[in-house]
Amino acid sequence: MTKEVVAEHPPAKDYHDPPPAPLLGVGELKLWSFYRAVIAEFIATLLFLYVTVATIIGYKVQSQNDKCGGVGILGIAWAFGGMIFVLVYCTAGISGGHINPAVTFGLFLARKVSLLRAVFYMVAQCLGAICGVGIVKGIMKHQFNRLGGGANVVAPGYSKGTALGAEIIGTFLLVYTVFSATDPKRRARDSHVPVLAPLPIGFAVFMVHLATIPITGTGINPARSFGPAVIYNRHKPWHDHEVMAEAEHPPAKDYHDPPPAPLLDLGELMLWSFYRALIAEFIATLLFLYVTVATVIGYKAQSQDDQCGGVGILGIAWAFGGMIFILVYCTAGISGGHINPAVTLGLFLARKVSLLRAVMYMVAQCLGAICGVGIVKGIMKHQFNAFGGGANSVAAGYSKGTALGAEIIGTFVLVYTVFSATDPKRSARDSHVPVLAPLPIGFAVFMVHLATIPITGTGINPARSFGAAVIYNQHKPWHDHWIFWVGPFVGALAAAVYHQYVLRAAALKALGSFRSSRSN
């Protein structure tokens, strides 16, 4: 009796391995998309270093006199991991979201990018890192120089060999995660959930920081180590630095850019959906201020008698970021989930909403903020008055210029993330996974709070600052209040220009359209 042997036929592949990148790729120099990607790497690395190094310096300042002050090592690790999640999410479709020469080098070795692109990316990343740390030094020079500048060095008690091993293993984990998250097999099957790539990469950075901050401060990113070493410019970081250290054919568009919103659009006044959106913005901002200001007051009350009591700065940052995630998720389909006059201004400048809607949204947001803070005062009046009412003001030891700069950059991070998360390209592909837009927006708010709570308490939302100032009604918050309108509005303007005219190349598209119409 013979036994039949059935040959095994592997299933047909449901993915395609892309062809290897050209070795040199000189033809890329003729493409705007190449320079746009280089700019995106520069800006992303600048923002990454600004937020993370500011978080480190702020933690050291706050923990000097209070052993439980500041965000702690856990908060620093969250700053690094969370910023990578946000920035990879925002830039992956433009540059690949490397933000790290080690990642770029690994992808070059795997023939995922050309030598020319790899070199340009590394230069842009290092320049971005220098500029990001330079901004931190500019807005907190005394604290920066006194507390190490966020530079990586080998900690006392560890040898250079130990530090080198920690950096090698940590970088291996990161780059291995990058390869796994961007594998063609995985991308083919997970393409409808693109957040899956940035999320594990951000978590890999977070985990490695938890493990190696006590040894080297955690490099695993030569640009991250290079920027602070250049700006801080002391012997020890440089002494240890060696340790850390063809034509394009675009595919057919699978999305449609919506037409620009009318400038005034008085017809909206006749629509119930318009008033429903206003109510949604009012209620969302009310809830946002109620939960966040109550968290701030509760923390200050609990930590008065117990330095380690309450949720800490990390908990406050989570309150702001988490509430934005929840409320944007809940209201995005009704009003767009702005909950912030700076976001509304940015979207108006990009012609996403009409002037009428923008003005009415801002009024609703400010009224909601006043009511939300009023409820907090109503339920904890004594504590509210005793502990500052959650109002934003410039902290002692910082100038108004420093505070203004922090608000501009913080709002830029937020509004840039909003534009990226709501981009028509991304919306067309993620529309059936609506949690994807609110998640990075909430994380952006969380990260900015980690960095700027020690400076201003973090505004980046004029309604948030206005509501607390109205209800608390003391001289200091009102004296500094202009910062929390000018800073966020300038940051929103910069983000709108960067996204619309650099990343989406609106000016070039308009020029091309004009030339085409002239030739016809």
Coordinates of C-alpha atoms in Angstrom, one line a residue:
M1 CA 0.0 0.0 0.0
T2 CA 1.6 3.2 -1.1
K3 CA 1.3 6.4 0.9
E4 CA 0.5 9.4 -1.2
V5 CA 2.6 12.4 -0.5
V6 CA 0.9 15.7 -1.2
A7 CA 3.4 18.5 -2.0
E8 CA 2.9 21.5 0.1
H9 CA 2.2 24.7 -1.9
P10 CA 2.8 27.8 0.2
P11 CA 0.0 30.4 -0.1
A12 CA 0.4 33.2 -2.6
K13 CA 2.2 36.2 -1.1
D14 CA -0.2 39.0 -0.1
Y15 CA 2.6 41.6 -0.2
H16 CA 5.4 42.8 -2.4
D17 CA 9.0 43.4 -1.4
P18 CA 9.9 46.8 -2.7
P19 CA 13.0 46.9 -5.0
P20 CA 16.2 47.9 -3.3
A21 CA 16.9 51.6 -3.3
P22 CA 19.6 52.8 -5.7
L23 CA 23.1 53.0 -4.1
L24 CA 23.6 56.6 -4.8
G25 CA 20.2 57.9 -6.0
V26 CA 21.6 61.2 -7.5
G27 CA 18.3 61.6 -9.4
E28 CA 16.7 62.5 -6.1
L29 CA 18.4 65.9 -6.1
K30 CA 15.9 66.9 -8.8
L31 CA 12.8 66.1 -6.7
W32 CA 11.0 68.5 -4.4
S33 CA 9.8 65.5 -2.4
F34 CA 13.5 64.8 -1.5
Y35 CA 14.1 68.3 0.0
R36 CA 10.7 68.2 1.7
A37 CA 11.7 65.0 3.4
V38 CA 15.1 66.5 4.5
I39 CA 13.2 69.5 5.9
A40 CA 10.8 67.2 7.7
E41 CA 13.7 65.3 9.3
F42 CA 15.3 68.6 10.4
I43 CA 12.1 69.9 12.0
A44 CA 11.2 66.6 13.6
T45 CA 14.6 66.2 15.2
L46 CA 14.5 69.8 16.4
L47 CA 11.2 69.3 18.1
F48 CA 12.3 66.0 19.5
L49 CA 15.4 67.5 21.2
Y50 CA 13.5 70.6 22.3
V51 CA 10.8 68.7 24.2
T52 CA 13.0 66.0 25.6
V53 CA 15.9 68.1 26.7
A54 CA 13.5 70.7 28.2
T55 CA 11.9 67.9 30.1
I56 CA 15.2 66.8 31.5
I57 CA 16.2 70.3 32.6
G58 CA 12.8 71.0 34.0
Y59 CA 12.9 67.8 36.1
K60 CA 16.3 68.6 37.5
V61 CA 15.2 72.1 38.4
Q62 CA 12.1 70.9 40.2
S63 CA 13.8 68.0 42.0
Q64 CA 16.6 70.1 43.4
N65 CA 14.6 71.1 46.5
D66 CA 11.9 68.5 46.4
K67 CA 13.0 64.9 46.0
C68 CA 9.6 64.0 44.6
G69 CA 9.3 67.1 42.4
G70 CA 9.2 67.0 38.6
V71 CA 8.2 64.2 36.3
G72 CA 10.8 61.7 37.4
I73 CA 12.8 59.2 35.4
L74 CA 9.5 57.6 34.2
G75 CA 8.4 61.0 32.8
I76 CA 11.7 61.5 31.0
A77 CA 11.3 58.1 29.4
W78 CA 7.8 59.0 28.4
A79 CA 9.0 62.2 26.9
F80 CA 11.4 60.4 24.6
G81 CA 9.1 57.5 23.7
G82 CA 6.0 59.7 23.3
M83 CA 7.7 62.2 21.1
I84 CA 9.0 59.5 18.8
F85 CA 5.5 58.1 18.5
V86 CA 4.1 61.6 17.7
L87 CA 6.8 62.5 15.3
V88 CA 7.1 59.2 13.5
Y89 CA 3.3 59.3 13.1
C90 CA 3.5 62.9 11.6
T91 CA 6.5 62.4 9.3
A92 CA 6.4 58.7 8.2
G93 CA 4.5 59.5 5.0
I94 CA 6.9 62.3 4.1
S95 CA 10.5 61.2 5.1
G96 CA 9.9 57.8 6.7
G97 CA 10.2 59.3 10.1
H98 CA 13.8 58.3 10.9
I99 CA 14.7 61.2 13.4
N100 CA 17.9 59.2 14.2
P101 CA 21.1 58.6 12.3
A102 CA 21.3 55.1 13.6
V103 CA 17.9 54.3 12.1
T104 CA 18.9 55.9 8.8
F105 CA 22.1 53.9 8.8
G106 CA 20.3 50.7 9.4
L107 CA 17.8 51.4 6.6
F108 CA 20.7 52.3 4.3
L109 CA 22.4 49.0 5.0
A110 CA 19.1 47.2 4.2
R111 CA 18.9 49.1 0.9
K112 CA 15.8 50.9 2.0
V113 CA 17.3 54.4 1.3
S114 CA 20.0 55.6 -1.0
L115 CA 23.4 56.7 0.2
L116 CA 22.6 60.3 -0.9
R117 CA 19.4 60.3 1.1
A118 CA 21.0 58.7 4.1
V119 CA 23.8 61.3 4.3
F120 CA 21.4 64.2 3.8
Y121 CA 19.1 62.8 6.5
M122 CA 21.9 62.4 9.0
V123 CA 23.1 66.0 8.4
A124 CA 19.6 67.3 8.7
Q125 CA 19.1 65.3 11.9
C126 CA 22.3 66.6 13.5
L127 CA 21.5 70.2 12.5
G128 CA 18.0 69.8 13.9
A129 CA 19.3 68.4 17.1
I130 CA 21.7 71.3 17.5
C131 CA 18.9 73.9 16.9
G132 CA 16.5 72.1 19.2
V133 CA 19.0 72.1 22.1
G134 CA 20.0 75.7 21.2
I135 CA 16.4 76.8 21.7
V136 CA 16.3 75.1 25.1
K137 CA 19.5 76.9 26.1
G138 CA 18.1 80.1 24.8
I139 CA 14.9 80.0 26.9
M140 CA 16.5 78.6 30.1
K141 CA 20.2 79.4 29.9
H142 CA 21.0 79.5 33.6
Q143 CA 19.3 76.2 34.3
F144 CA 20.7 74.6 31.2
N145 CA 24.4 75.4 32.0
R146 CA 24.0 74.5 35.7
L147 CA 22.2 71.2 35.2
G148 CA 24.2 69.5 32.5
G149 CA 22.5 70.6 29.3
G150 CA 20.8 67.3 28.8
A151 CA 24.1 65.9 27.4
N152 CA 24.8 62.2 27.5
V153 CA 27.8 61.1 29.6
V154 CA 28.8 57.8 31.3
A155 CA 27.5 57.9 34.8
P156 CA 29.8 57.5 37.8
G157 CA 30.2 53.8 38.7
Y158 CA 30.0 52.6 35.1
S159 CA 32.9 51.9 32.7
K160 CA 32.9 53.0 29.0
G161 CA 32.6 49.3 28.1
T162 CA 29.4 49.1 30.1
A163 CA 28.1 52.2 28.5
L164 CA 29.0 51.1 25.0
G165 CA 27.3 47.7 25.5
A166 CA 24.2 49.5 26.8
E167 CA 24.1 51.7 23.7
I168 CA 24.6 48.8 21.3
I169 CA 21.9 46.7 22.9
G170 CA 19.5 49.6 23.2
T171 CA 20.0 50.7 19.6
F172 CA 19.6 47.1 18.4
L173 CA 16.2 46.9 20.1
L174 CA 15.1 50.2 18.5
V175 CA 16.3 49.4 15.0
Y176 CA 15.0 45.9 15.2
T177 CA 11.6 47.3 16.1
V178 CA 11.8 49.7 13.2
F179 CA 12.5 46.9 10.8
S180 CA 9.7 44.8 12.2
A181 CA 7.1 47.7 12.2
T182 CA 7.9 48.6 8.6
D183 CA 8.3 45.1 7.2
P184 CA 6.4 44.8 3.8
K185 CA 4.5 41.7 5.2
R186 CA 3.2 43.6 8.2
R187 CA 2.5 46.8 6.2
A188 CA 0.4 44.9 3.7
R189 CA -1.8 43.4 6.5
D190 CA -1.8 46.3 8.9
S191 CA -2.1 49.1 6.3
H192 CA -5.5 50.1 7.6
V193 CA -4.1 50.7 11.0
P194 CA -0.9 52.7 10.3
V195 CA -0.6 53.8 13.9
L196 CA 0.8 50.3 14.6
A197 CA 4.2 51.3 13.2
P198 CA 4.9 54.5 15.3
L199 CA 3.4 53.0 18.5
P200 CA 5.8 50.1 19.0
I201 CA 8.8 52.2 17.9
G202 CA 7.8 54.8 20.5
F203 CA 7.4 52.1 23.1
A204 CA 10.9 50.7 22.2
V205 CA 12.4 54.1 22.9
F206 CA 10.5 54.3 26.2
M207 CA 11.6 50.9 27.4
V208 CA 15.3 51.4 26.4
H209 CA 15.3 54.7 28.3
L210 CA 13.9 53.1 31.5
A211 CA 16.8 50.6 31.3
T212 CA 19.7 52.8 30.4
I213 CA 19.1 56.3 31.8
P214 CA 21.0 55.4 34.9
I215 CA 24.1 54.4 32.8
T216 CA 24.4 56.9 30.0
G217 CA 21.3 59.1 30.1
T218 CA 20.4 57.0 27.1
G219 CA 21.7 57.9 23.7
I220 CA 20.6 55.3 21.1
N221 CA 20.5 58.3 18.7
P222 CA 23.7 60.0 17.7
A223 CA 21.9 63.2 16.8
R224 CA 20.3 63.3 20.2
S225 CA 23.8 63.0 21.8
F226 CA 25.5 65.3 19.3
G227 CA 23.1 68.3 19.7
P228 CA 23.6 68.7 23.5
A229 CA 27.3 68.0 23.2
V230 CA 27.7 70.9 20.8
I231 CA 25.5 73.3 22.7
Y232 CA 26.6 72.4 26.2
N233 CA 30.2 72.1 25.0
R234 CA 32.0 70.7 28.1
H235 CA 34.8 68.2 28.3
K236 CA 32.9 65.2 29.8
P237 CA 30.2 64.9 27.1
W238 CA 32.8 65.1 24.3
H239 CA 35.1 62.8 26.1
D240 CA 32.4 60.1 26.2
H241 CA 30.8 61.0 22.8
E242 CA 32.5 58.2 20.8
V243 CA 30.3 55.8 22.8
M244 CA 27.1 57.3 21.6
A245 CA 28.2 58.3 18.7
E246 CA 16.3 57.8 -9.9
A247 CA 13.3 59.5 -11.2
E248 CA 10.2 59.4 -9.0
H249 CA 6.8 58.4 -10.4
P250 CA 4.1 59.2 -7.8
P251 CA 1.2 56.8 -7.6
A252 CA -2.3 57.8 -8.4
K253 CA -3.9 59.7 -5.5
D254 CA -6.2 57.6 -3.3
Y255 CA -7.6 60.7 -1.6
H256 CA -9.2 64.0 -2.4
D257 CA -8.2 67.4 -1.0
P258 CA -11.5 69.0 0.1
P259 CA -12.2 72.5 -1.4
P260 CA -11.2 75.4 0.8
A261 CA -13.9 76.6 3.2
P262 CA -15.7 79.8 2.3
L263 CA -14.3 82.9 3.9
L264 CA -17.5 84.0 5.7
D265 CA -20.1 81.4 4.9
L266 CA -23.1 83.1 6.5
G267 CA -25.3 80.2 5.2
E268 CA -24.0 78.2 8.2
L269 CA -26.2 80.3 10.5
M270 CA -29.2 78.5 9.0
L271 CA -27.9 75.0 9.8
W272 CA -28.6 73.1 13.0
S273 CA -25.4 71.2 12.5
F274 CA -23.5 74.5 13.0
Y275 CA -25.1 75.2 16.4
R276 CA -24.7 71.6 17.4
A277 CA -21.0 71.9 16.7
L278 CA -20.8 75.1 18.9
I279 CA -22.5 73.3 21.7
A280 CA -20.1 70.4 21.3
E281 CA -17.1 72.8 21.5
F282 CA -18.6 74.5 24.6
I283 CA -19.2 71.2 26.5
A284 CA -15.9 69.7 25.5
T285 CA -13.9 72.7 26.7
L286 CA -15.9 72.8 29.9
L287 CA -15.1 69.2 30.6
F288 CA -11.5 69.7 29.6
L289 CA -11.0 72.5 32.1
Y290 CA -13.0 70.9 34.8
V291 CA -10.9 67.7 34.9
T292 CA -7.5 69.3 34.3
V293 CA -7.8 72.2 36.7
A294 CA -9.3 69.9 39.3
T295 CA -6.3 67.6 38.9
V296 CA -3.9 70.5 39.3
I297 CA -5.6 71.8 42.4
G298 CA -5.9 68.3 43.9
Y299 CA -2.2 67.6 43.3
K300 CA -1.2 70.9 45.0
A301 CA -3.5 70.2 48.0
Q302 CA -2.2 66.6 48.4
S303 CA 1.4 67.5 48.1
Q304 CA 1.3 70.3 50.6
D305 CA 1.8 68.1 53.6
D306 CA 3.3 65.1 51.7
Q307 CA 6.0 66.0 49.1
C308 CA 5.3 62.7 47.4
G309 CA 1.5 62.9 47.6
G310 CA -0.8 63.4 44.6
V311 CA -0.4 62.5 41.0
G312 CA 2.7 64.5 40.4
I313 CA 3.7 66.5 37.3
L314 CA 3.5 63.3 35.2
G315 CA -0.1 62.8 36.3
I316 CA -1.0 66.4 35.4
A317 CA 0.5 66.0 32.0
W318 CA -1.5 62.8 31.6
A319 CA -4.7 64.6 32.6
F320 CA -4.3 67.2 29.9
G321 CA -3.2 64.8 27.2
G322 CA -5.7 62.1 28.1
M323 CA -8.6 64.5 28.2
I324 CA -7.7 65.8 24.7
F325 CA -7.6 62.2 23.4
I326 CA -11.0 61.4 24.9
L327 CA -12.7 64.7 23.9
V328 CA -11.3 64.8 20.3
Y329 CA -12.4 61.2 19.9
C330 CA -15.9 62.1 21.1
T331 CA -16.4 65.4 19.2
A332 CA -14.4 65.0 16.0
G333 CA -17.4 63.9 14.0
I334 CA -19.6 66.8 15.3
S335 CA -17.4 69.9 15.5
G336 CA -13.9 68.6 14.4
G337 CA -12.9 68.4 18.1
H338 CA -10.9 71.7 18.2
I339 CA -11.3 72.5 22.0
N340 CA -8.6 75.2 21.5
P341 CA -8.7 78.6 19.9
A342 CA -5.1 78.1 18.6
V343 CA -6.2 74.9 16.8
T344 CA -9.2 76.7 15.4
L345 CA -7.0 79.6 14.2
G346 CA -4.6 77.2 12.5
L347 CA -7.4 75.4 10.7
F348 CA -8.9 78.7 9.6
L349 CA -5.6 79.9 8.2
A350 CA -5.4 76.6 6.2
R351 CA -9.0 77.3 4.9
K352 CA -10.4 74.3 6.7
V353 CA -13.1 76.3 8.5
S354 CA -14.9 79.6 7.7
L355 CA -14.2 82.9 9.5
L356 CA -17.7 82.7 11.0
R357 CA -17.2 79.2 12.3
A358 CA -13.7 80.0 13.7
V359 CA -14.9 83.1 15.6
M360 CA -18.0 81.3 17.0
Y361 CA -15.9 78.3 18.0
M362 CA -13.4 80.5 19.9
V363 CA -16.3 82.2 21.8
A364 CA -17.8 78.8 22.7
Q365 CA -14.4 77.5 23.8
C366 CA -13.7 80.5 26.0
L367 CA -17.2 80.4 27.6
G368 CA -16.8 76.6 28.2
A369 CA -13.4 77.2 29.8
I370 CA -14.9 79.8 32.2
C371 CA -17.7 77.5 33.2
G372 CA -15.4 74.5 33.6
V373 CA -13.1 76.4 35.9
G374 CA -16.1 78.0 37.7
I375 CA -17.3 74.5 38.6
V376 CA -13.9 73.6 40.0
K377 CA -14.0 76.8 42.2
G378 CA -17.6 76.0 43.2
I379 CA -16.7 72.5 44.5
M380 CA -13.3 73.3 46.1
K381 CA -13.3 77.1 46.7
H382 CA -10.8 77.2 49.6
Q383 CA -8.2 75.0 47.8
F384 CA -8.9 76.8 44.5
N385 CA -8.1 80.2 46.0
A386 CA -5.1 78.9 48.1
F387 CA -3.4 77.0 45.3
G388 CA -3.5 79.4 42.3
G389 CA -6.7 78.4 40.6
G390 CA -4.9 76.5 37.9
A391 CA -4.0 79.8 36.2
N392 CA -1.1 80.1 33.8
S393 CA 1.7 82.5 34.7
V394 CA 5.4 82.8 34.1
A395 CA 7.3 80.8 36.8
A396 CA 9.9 82.4 39.0
G397 CA 13.4 82.2 37.4
Y398 CA 12.1 82.5 33.8
S399 CA 11.6 85.6 31.7
K400 CA 8.5 86.5 29.6
G401 CA 10.6 85.9 26.5
T402 CA 11.3 82.4 27.6
A403 CA 7.7 81.8 28.4
L404 CA 6.6 83.2 25.0
G405 CA 9.1 80.9 23.2
A406 CA 7.9 77.9 25.1
E407 CA 4.3 78.6 24.2
I408 CA 5.1 79.2 20.6
I409 CA 7.0 75.9 20.2
G410 CA 4.6 73.9 22.3
T411 CA 1.6 75.1 20.2
F412 CA 3.6 74.4 17.0
V413 CA 4.0 70.8 18.1
L414 CA 0.3 70.5 18.9
V415 CA -1.1 72.1 15.8
Y416 CA 1.4 70.4 13.5
T417 CA 0.2 67.1 14.9
V418 CA -3.4 68.1 14.4
F419 CA -2.6 68.9 10.7
S420 CA -0.8 65.6 10.2
A421 CA -3.5 63.5 11.9
T422 CA -6.3 65.1 9.9
D423 CA -4.5 65.3 6.6
P424 CA -6.8 64.1 3.7
K425 CA -4.2 61.5 2.7
R426 CA -4.2 60.0 6.2
S427 CA -8.0 60.5 6.7
A428 CA -8.8 58.6 3.4
R429 CA -6.8 55.6 4.6
D430 CA -7.6 55.7 8.3
S431 CA -11.3 56.8 8.1
H432 CA -12.5 53.4 9.5
V433 CA -10.2 53.6 12.5
P434 CA -11.3 56.9 14.0
V435 CA -9.2 56.5 17.2
L436 CA -6.0 57.2 15.1
A437 CA -6.3 61.0 14.9
P438 CA -7.1 61.7 18.6
L439 CA -4.3 59.4 19.9
P440 CA -1.3 61.3 18.6
I441 CA -3.0 64.6 19.3
G442 CA -3.5 63.6 22.9
F443 CA 0.1 62.4 23.1
A444 CA 1.4 65.7 21.7
V445 CA -0.4 67.6 24.5
F446 CA 1.0 65.2 27.0
M447 CA 4.6 65.7 25.7
V448 CA 4.4 69.4 25.6
H449 CA 3.1 69.5 29.2
L450 CA 6.1 67.4 30.4
A451 CA 8.4 70.0 28.9
T452 CA 6.8 73.3 29.7
I453 CA 4.9 72.8 33.0
P454 CA 8.0 74.1 34.9
I455 CA 8.0 77.3 32.8
T456 CA 4.4 78.5 32.4
G457 CA 2.3 75.7 33.7
T458 CA 1.7 75.0 30.0
G459 CA -0.9 77.0 28.1
I460 CA -0.8 76.2 24.4
N461 CA -4.6 76.8 24.6
P462 CA -5.8 80.3 25.0
A463 CA -9.2 79.2 26.3
R464 CA -7.6 77.1 29.0
S465 CA -5.6 80.1 30.1
F466 CA -8.5 82.6 29.8
G467 CA -11.0 80.5 31.8
A468 CA -8.6 80.1 34.7
A469 CA -7.6 83.8 34.6
V470 CA -11.2 84.9 34.7
I471 CA -12.3 82.8 37.6
Y472 CA -9.1 83.1 39.7
N473 CA -8.9 86.9 38.9
Q474 CA -5.6 87.8 40.4
H475 CA -2.9 90.3 39.2
K476 CA -0.1 87.9 38.2
P477 CA -2.1 85.7 35.7
W478 CA -3.6 88.7 34.1
H479 CA -0.2 90.5 33.9
D480 CA 1.3 87.5 32.0
H481 CA -1.9 86.7 30.1
W482 CA -1.0 88.1 26.7
I483 CA 1.7 85.5 26.4
F484 CA -0.9 82.7 26.4
W485 CA -2.7 84.3 23.4
V486 CA 0.2 85.6 21.4
G487 CA 2.4 82.5 21.9
P488 CA -0.3 79.9 20.8
F489 CA -1.5 82.0 17.9
V490 CA 2.1 82.5 16.5
G491 CA 2.7 78.7 17.0
A492 CA -0.5 77.9 15.2
L493 CA 0.4 80.2 12.3
A494 CA 3.9 78.7 12.0
A495 CA 2.4 75.1 12.0
A496 CA -0.2 76.1 9.3
V497 CA 2.5 77.6 7.1
Y498 CA 4.9 74.6 7.6
H499 CA 2.3 71.9 6.9
Q500 CA 0.4 73.6 4.1
Y501 CA 3.2 75.3 2.2
V502 CA 6.2 73.1 2.9
L503 CA 5.0 69.5 3.5
R504 CA 1.9 69.7 1.3
A505 CA 3.7 72.1 -1.1
A506 CA 0.5 74.2 -1.6
A507 CA 2.6 77.1 -3.1
L508 CA 4.2 74.8 -5.6
K509 CA 0.9 73.2 -6.5
A510 CA -0.6 76.6 -7.1
L511 CA 2.3 77.7 -9.2
G512 CA 2.1 74.5 -11.3
S513 CA -1.7 75.0 -11.8
F514 CA -1.1 78.6 -12.8
R515 CA 1.6 77.6 -15.4
S516 CA -0.7 74.8 -16.7
S517 CA -3.6 77.3 -17.2
R518 CA -1.2 79.8 -18.9
S519 CA 0.0 77.1 -21.3
N520 CA -3.6 76.1 -22.2

